[in-house]
Short mmCIF file of C-alpha atoms in Angstrom, two decimals:
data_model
loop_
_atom_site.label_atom_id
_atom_site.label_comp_id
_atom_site.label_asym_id
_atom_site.label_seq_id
_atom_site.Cartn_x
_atom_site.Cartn_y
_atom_site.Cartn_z
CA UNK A 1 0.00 0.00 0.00
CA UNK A 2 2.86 2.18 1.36
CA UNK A 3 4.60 1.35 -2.37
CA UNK A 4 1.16 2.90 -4.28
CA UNK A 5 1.01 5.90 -2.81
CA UNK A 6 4.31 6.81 -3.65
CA UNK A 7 3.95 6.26 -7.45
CA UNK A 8 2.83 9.52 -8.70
CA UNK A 9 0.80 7.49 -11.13
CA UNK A 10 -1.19 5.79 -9.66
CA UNK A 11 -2.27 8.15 -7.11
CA UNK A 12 -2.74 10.59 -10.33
CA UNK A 13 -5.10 7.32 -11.32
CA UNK A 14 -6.79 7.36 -8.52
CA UNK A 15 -7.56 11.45 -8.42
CA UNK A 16 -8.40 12.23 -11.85
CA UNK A 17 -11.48 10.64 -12.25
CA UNK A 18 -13.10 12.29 -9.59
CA UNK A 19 -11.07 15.93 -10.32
CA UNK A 20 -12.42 15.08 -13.91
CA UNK A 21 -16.21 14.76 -12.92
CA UNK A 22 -15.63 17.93 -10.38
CA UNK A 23 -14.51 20.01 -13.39
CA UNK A 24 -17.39 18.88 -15.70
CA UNK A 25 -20.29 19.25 -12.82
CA UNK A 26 -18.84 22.04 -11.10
CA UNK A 27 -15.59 24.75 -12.99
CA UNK A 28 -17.07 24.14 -16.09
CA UNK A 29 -20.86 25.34 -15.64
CA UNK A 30 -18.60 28.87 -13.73
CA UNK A 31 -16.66 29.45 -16.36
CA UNK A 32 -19.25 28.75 -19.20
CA UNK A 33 -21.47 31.23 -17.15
CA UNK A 34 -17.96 34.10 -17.02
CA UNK A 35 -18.32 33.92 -20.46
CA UNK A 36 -21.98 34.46 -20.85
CA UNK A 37 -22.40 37.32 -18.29
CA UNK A 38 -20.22 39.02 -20.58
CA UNK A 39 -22.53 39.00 -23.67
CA UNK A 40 -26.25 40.39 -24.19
CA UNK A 41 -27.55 36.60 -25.01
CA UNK A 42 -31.14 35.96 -24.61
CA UNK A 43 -30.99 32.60 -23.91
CA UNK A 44 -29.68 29.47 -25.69
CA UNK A 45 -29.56 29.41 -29.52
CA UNK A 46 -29.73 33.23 -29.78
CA UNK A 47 -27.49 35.60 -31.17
CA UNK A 48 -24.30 36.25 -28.52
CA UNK A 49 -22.77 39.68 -28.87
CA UNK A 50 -19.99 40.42 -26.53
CA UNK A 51 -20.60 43.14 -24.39
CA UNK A 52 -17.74 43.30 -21.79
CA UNK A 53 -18.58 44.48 -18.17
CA UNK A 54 -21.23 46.24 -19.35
CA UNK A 55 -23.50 44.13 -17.41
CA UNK A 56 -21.77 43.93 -14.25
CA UNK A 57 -21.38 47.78 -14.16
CA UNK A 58 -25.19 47.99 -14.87
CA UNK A 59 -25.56 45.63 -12.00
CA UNK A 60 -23.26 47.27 -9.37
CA UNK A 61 -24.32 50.76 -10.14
CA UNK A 62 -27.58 51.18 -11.78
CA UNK A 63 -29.78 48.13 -10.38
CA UNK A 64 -31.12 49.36 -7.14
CA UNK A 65 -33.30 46.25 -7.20
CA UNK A 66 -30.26 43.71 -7.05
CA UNK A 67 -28.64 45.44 -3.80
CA UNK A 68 -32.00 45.64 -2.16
CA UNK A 69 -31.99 41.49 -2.85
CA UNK A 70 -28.82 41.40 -1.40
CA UNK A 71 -29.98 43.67 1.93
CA UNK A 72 -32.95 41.24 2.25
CA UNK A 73 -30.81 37.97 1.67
CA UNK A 74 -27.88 39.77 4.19
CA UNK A 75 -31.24 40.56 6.89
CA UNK A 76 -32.03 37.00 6.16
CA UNK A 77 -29.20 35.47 6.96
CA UNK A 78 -28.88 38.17 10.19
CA UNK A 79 -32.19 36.68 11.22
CA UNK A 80 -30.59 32.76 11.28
CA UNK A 81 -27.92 33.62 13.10
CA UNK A 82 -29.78 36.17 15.88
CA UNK A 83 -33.12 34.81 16.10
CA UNK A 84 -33.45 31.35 14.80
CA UNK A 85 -30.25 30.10 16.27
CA UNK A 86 -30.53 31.24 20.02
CA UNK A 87 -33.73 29.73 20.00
CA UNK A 88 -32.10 26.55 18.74
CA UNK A 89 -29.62 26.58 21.40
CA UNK A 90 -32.69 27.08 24.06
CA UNK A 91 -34.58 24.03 23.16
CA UNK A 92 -31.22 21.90 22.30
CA UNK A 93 -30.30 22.38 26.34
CA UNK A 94 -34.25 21.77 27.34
CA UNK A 95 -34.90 18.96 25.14
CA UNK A 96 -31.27 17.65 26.70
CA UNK A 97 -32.78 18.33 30.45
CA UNK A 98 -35.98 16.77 29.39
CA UNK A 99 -34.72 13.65 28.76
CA UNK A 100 -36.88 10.75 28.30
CA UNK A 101 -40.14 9.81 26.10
CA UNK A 102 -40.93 13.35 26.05
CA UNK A 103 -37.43 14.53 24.40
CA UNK A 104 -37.81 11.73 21.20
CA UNK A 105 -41.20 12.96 21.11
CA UNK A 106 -40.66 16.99 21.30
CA UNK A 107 -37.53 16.47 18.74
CA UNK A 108 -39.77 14.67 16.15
CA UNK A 109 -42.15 17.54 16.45
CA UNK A 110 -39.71 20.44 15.87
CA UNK A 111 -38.22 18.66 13.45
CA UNK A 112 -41.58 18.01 11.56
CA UNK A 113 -41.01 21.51 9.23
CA UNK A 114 -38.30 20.25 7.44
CA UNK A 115 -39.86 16.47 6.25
CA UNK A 116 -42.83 18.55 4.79
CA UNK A 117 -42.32 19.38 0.88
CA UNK A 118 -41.70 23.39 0.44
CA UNK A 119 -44.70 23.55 -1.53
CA UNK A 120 -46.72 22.72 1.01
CA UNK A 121 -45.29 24.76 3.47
CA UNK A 122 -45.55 27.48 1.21
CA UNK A 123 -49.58 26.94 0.12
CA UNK A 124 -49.60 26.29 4.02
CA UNK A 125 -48.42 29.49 4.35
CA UNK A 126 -50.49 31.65 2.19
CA UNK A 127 -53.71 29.85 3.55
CA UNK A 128 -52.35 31.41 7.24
CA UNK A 129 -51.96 34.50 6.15
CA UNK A 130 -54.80 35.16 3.54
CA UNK A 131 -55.74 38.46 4.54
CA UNK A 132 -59.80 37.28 4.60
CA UNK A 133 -59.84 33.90 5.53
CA UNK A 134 -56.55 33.64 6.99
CA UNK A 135 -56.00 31.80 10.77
CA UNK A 136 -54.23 34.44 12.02
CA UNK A 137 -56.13 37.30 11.02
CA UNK A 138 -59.15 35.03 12.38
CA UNK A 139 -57.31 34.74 15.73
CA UNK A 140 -56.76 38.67 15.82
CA UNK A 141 -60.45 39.20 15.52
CA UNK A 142 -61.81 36.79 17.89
CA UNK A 143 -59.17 38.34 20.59
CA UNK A 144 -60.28 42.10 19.40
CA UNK A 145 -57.01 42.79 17.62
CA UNK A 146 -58.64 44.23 14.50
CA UNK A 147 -56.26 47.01 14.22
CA UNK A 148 -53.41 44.06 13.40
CA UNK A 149 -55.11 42.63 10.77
CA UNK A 150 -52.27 43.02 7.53
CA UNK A 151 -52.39 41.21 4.07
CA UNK A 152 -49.42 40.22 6.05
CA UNK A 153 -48.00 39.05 2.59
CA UNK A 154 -49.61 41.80 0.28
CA UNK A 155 -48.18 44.49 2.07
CA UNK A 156 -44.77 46.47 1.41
CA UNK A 157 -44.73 47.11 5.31
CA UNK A 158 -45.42 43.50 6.53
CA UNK A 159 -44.42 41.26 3.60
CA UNK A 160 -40.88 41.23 4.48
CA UNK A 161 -41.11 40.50 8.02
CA UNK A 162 -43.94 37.78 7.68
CA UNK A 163 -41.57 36.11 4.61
CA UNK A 164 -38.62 36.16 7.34
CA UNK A 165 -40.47 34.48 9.78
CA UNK A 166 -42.00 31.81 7.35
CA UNK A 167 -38.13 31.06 6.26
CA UNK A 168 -37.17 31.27 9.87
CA UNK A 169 -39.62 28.56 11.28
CA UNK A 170 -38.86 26.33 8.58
CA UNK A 171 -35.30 25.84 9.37
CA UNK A 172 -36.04 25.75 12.58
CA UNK A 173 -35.84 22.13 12.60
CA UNK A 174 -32.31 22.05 11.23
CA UNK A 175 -30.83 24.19 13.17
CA UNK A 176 -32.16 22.40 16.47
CA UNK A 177 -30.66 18.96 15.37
CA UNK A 178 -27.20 20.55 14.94
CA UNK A 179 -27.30 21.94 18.19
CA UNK A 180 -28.68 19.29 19.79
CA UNK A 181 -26.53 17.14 18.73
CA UNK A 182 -23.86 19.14 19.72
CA UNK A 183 -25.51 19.37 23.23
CA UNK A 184 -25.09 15.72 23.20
CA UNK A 185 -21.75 15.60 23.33
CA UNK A 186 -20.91 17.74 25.88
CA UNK A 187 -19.84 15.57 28.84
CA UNK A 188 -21.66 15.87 31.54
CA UNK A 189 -19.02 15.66 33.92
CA UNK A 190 -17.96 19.04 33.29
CA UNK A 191 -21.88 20.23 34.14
CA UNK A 192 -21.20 18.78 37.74
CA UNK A 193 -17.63 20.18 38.19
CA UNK A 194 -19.10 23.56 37.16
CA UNK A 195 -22.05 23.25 39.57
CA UNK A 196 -19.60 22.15 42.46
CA UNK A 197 -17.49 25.35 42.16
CA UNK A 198 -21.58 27.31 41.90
CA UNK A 199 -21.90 27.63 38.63
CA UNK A 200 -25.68 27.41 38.11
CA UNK A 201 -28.44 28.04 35.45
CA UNK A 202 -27.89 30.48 32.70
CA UNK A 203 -24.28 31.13 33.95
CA UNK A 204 -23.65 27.15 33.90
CA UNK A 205 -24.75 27.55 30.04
CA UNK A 206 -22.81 30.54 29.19
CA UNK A 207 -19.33 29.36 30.64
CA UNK A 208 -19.83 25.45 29.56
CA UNK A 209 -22.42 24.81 26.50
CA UNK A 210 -21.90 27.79 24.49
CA UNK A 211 -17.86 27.68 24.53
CA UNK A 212 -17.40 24.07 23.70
CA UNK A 213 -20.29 24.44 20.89
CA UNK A 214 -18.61 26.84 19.27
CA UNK A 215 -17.51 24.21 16.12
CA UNK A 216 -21.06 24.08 15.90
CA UNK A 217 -22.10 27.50 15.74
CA UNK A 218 -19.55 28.05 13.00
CA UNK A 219 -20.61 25.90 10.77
CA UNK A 220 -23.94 27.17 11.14
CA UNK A 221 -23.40 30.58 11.00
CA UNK A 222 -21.88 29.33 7.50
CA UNK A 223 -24.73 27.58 6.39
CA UNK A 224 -26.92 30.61 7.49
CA UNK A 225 -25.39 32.83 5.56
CA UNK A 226 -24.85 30.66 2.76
CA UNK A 227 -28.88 29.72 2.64
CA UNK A 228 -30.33 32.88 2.97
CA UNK A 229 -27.97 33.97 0.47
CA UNK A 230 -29.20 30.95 -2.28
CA UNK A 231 -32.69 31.18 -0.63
CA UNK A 232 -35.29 30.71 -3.78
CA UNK A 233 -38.20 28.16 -3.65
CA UNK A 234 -40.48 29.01 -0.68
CA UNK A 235 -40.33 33.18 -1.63
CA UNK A 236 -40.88 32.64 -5.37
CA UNK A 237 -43.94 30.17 -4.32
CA UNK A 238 -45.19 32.66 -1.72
CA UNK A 239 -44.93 36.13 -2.84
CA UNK A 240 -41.95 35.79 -5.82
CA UNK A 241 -40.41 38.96 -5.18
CA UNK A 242 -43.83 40.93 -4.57
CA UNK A 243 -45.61 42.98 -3.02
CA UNK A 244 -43.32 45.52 -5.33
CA UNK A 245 -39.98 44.53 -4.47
CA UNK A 246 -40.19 44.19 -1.15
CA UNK A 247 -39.39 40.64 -0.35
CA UNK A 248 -36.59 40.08 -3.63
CA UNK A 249 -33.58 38.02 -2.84
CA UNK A 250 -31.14 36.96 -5.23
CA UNK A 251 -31.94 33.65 -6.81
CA UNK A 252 -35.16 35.18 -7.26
CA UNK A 253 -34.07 37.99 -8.92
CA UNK A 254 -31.82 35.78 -10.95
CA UNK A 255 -34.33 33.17 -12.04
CA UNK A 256 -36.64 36.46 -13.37
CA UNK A 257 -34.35 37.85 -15.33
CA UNK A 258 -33.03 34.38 -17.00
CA UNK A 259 -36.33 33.41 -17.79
CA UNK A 260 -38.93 35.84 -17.22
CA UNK A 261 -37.15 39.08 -18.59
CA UNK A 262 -35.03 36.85 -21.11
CA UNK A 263 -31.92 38.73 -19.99
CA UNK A 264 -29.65 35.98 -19.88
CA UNK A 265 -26.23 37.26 -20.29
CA UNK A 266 -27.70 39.87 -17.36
CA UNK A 267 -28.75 37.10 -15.23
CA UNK A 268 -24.99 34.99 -15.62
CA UNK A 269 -23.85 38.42 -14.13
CA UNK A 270 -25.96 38.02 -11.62
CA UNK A 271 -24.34 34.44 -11.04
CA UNK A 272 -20.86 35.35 -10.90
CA UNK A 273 -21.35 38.11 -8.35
CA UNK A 274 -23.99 35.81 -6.60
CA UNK A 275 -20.73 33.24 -5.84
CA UNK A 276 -18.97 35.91 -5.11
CA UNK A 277 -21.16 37.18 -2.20
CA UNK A 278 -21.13 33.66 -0.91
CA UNK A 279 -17.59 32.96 -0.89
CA UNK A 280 -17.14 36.42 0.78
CA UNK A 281 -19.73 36.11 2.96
CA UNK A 282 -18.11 32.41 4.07
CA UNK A 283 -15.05 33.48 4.56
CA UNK A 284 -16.38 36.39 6.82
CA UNK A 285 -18.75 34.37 9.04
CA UNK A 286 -15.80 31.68 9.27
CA UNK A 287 -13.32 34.56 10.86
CA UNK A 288 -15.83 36.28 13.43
CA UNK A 289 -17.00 32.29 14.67
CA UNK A 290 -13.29 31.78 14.73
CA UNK A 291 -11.95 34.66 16.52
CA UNK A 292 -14.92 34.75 18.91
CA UNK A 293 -14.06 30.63 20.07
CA UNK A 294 -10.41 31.34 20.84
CA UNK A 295 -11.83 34.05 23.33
CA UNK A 296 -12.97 31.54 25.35
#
């Protein structure tokens, strides 16, 4: 074996294929796309005149509409990481102190959201918040809160917000089993050493859980950012960029403009800046979970 993997061949052997099928499924798609957000194409099988950077300087400076995706997508993934998650940790440590028939049984039912198609989440979704026959409008009248009653997705003031907290809820799930898993491999000796020198409720959680989760909130922080960013299905089946503008995000935007708008040199542009948010915003959210861990 030892023999093998010093003969540059055959480790070469063993690499290529699967460097081959990366390039194919994954450079090549990024490159062919470079090369098409730097043309005015319509689509496939149209005319491709090259127009430089023309697009991405139309993007960058003139598009008001693509930055305000990228605000929602950034208030998104802001959301994740100081709403969703915190929550996550909450019920990861009670579900943990629960213990028993109740935990499988509460763990199934948070994680529930994210077995259900997004489609019917979604339709689920805009049934809720109908603004006439809606349940929660319903609710608001029976307990005399007529003067909350939105079209909480019809409404530039609401939509956003009530979009946010449909995305929020439905990763809820995911977030929880990362964290409780996490949870779960804490030792719990260190629980009793801290309680023995007083260490005691939210202080016992501060000093031990959080710290040796940190791993964990990394990578999530990472994944938040990354889905928000590349979040596409549940807005365009719920609102698709409306009421106005309000609730755009970037694959949204993108998907319009490739094949709604037929811009599809424009929406390649979009593409290459769209991977370039992400890899910025990975490396970012990577650094700050990094630096903040070796504080502790």
């Amino acid at each position: 074996m030892h023999r093998v993997f010093r003969n540059k061949t055959a480790i070469f052997l063993f690499v290529f294929p699967g460097m081959l099928l990366f390039a194919l499924t994954f450079l090549a798609p990024i490159v062919l796309s470079g090369y098409y957000s730097l043309t005015d194409t319509l689509g496939p099988g149209t005319k491709v005149t090259m127009v430089g950077l023309d697009n991405y300087t139309n993007l960058l400076f003139h598009d008001s509409k693509f930055w305000l995706a990228l605000r929602n997508a950034v208030l998104l993934g802001i959301g994740f990481i100081v709403i969703q998650h915190p929550i996550c940790i909450f019920f990861a440590v009670l579900l943990d102190r629960i213990g028993g028939k109740a935990e499988k049984v509460f763990r199934t039912i948070f994680f529930i959201p994210c077995v259900i198609s997004v489609v019917v989440i979604s339709k689920m979704w805009l049934s809720l918040l109908d603004p006439t026959f809606g349940l929660v409008n319903k609710v608001l009248d029976v307990l005399g809160l007529d003067m909350l009653k939105h079209a909480w997705l019809g409404e530039s003031s609401t939509a956003l917000g009530s979009m946010l907290f449909i995305l929020i809820w439905a990763g809820f799930g995911w977030g929880l089993l990362f964290y409780y898993a996490g949870v779960k491999g804490i030792p719990e000796d260190l629980y009793e050493a801290a309680q023995l020198d007083g260490a005691s409720g939210l202080k016992l959680h501060w000093r031990i859980t959080v710290p040796l989760l940190s791993p964990v909130i990394t990578v999530q922080v990472t994944l938040a950012m990354i889905t928000a960013l590349k979040q596409m299905e549940t807005v365009f089946l719920t609102t698709n960029g409306g009421p106005g503008d309000s609730t755009q995000f970037l694959a949204v935007y993108l998907y319009n403009k490739a094949f709604s708008a037929s811009q599809y040199g424009y929406a390649n542009a979009i593409s290459i800046l769209f991977i370039v948010v992400c890899l910025i915003a990975t490396y970012l959210s990577n650094r700050l979970t990094r630096s903040d861990a070796t504080e502790y």
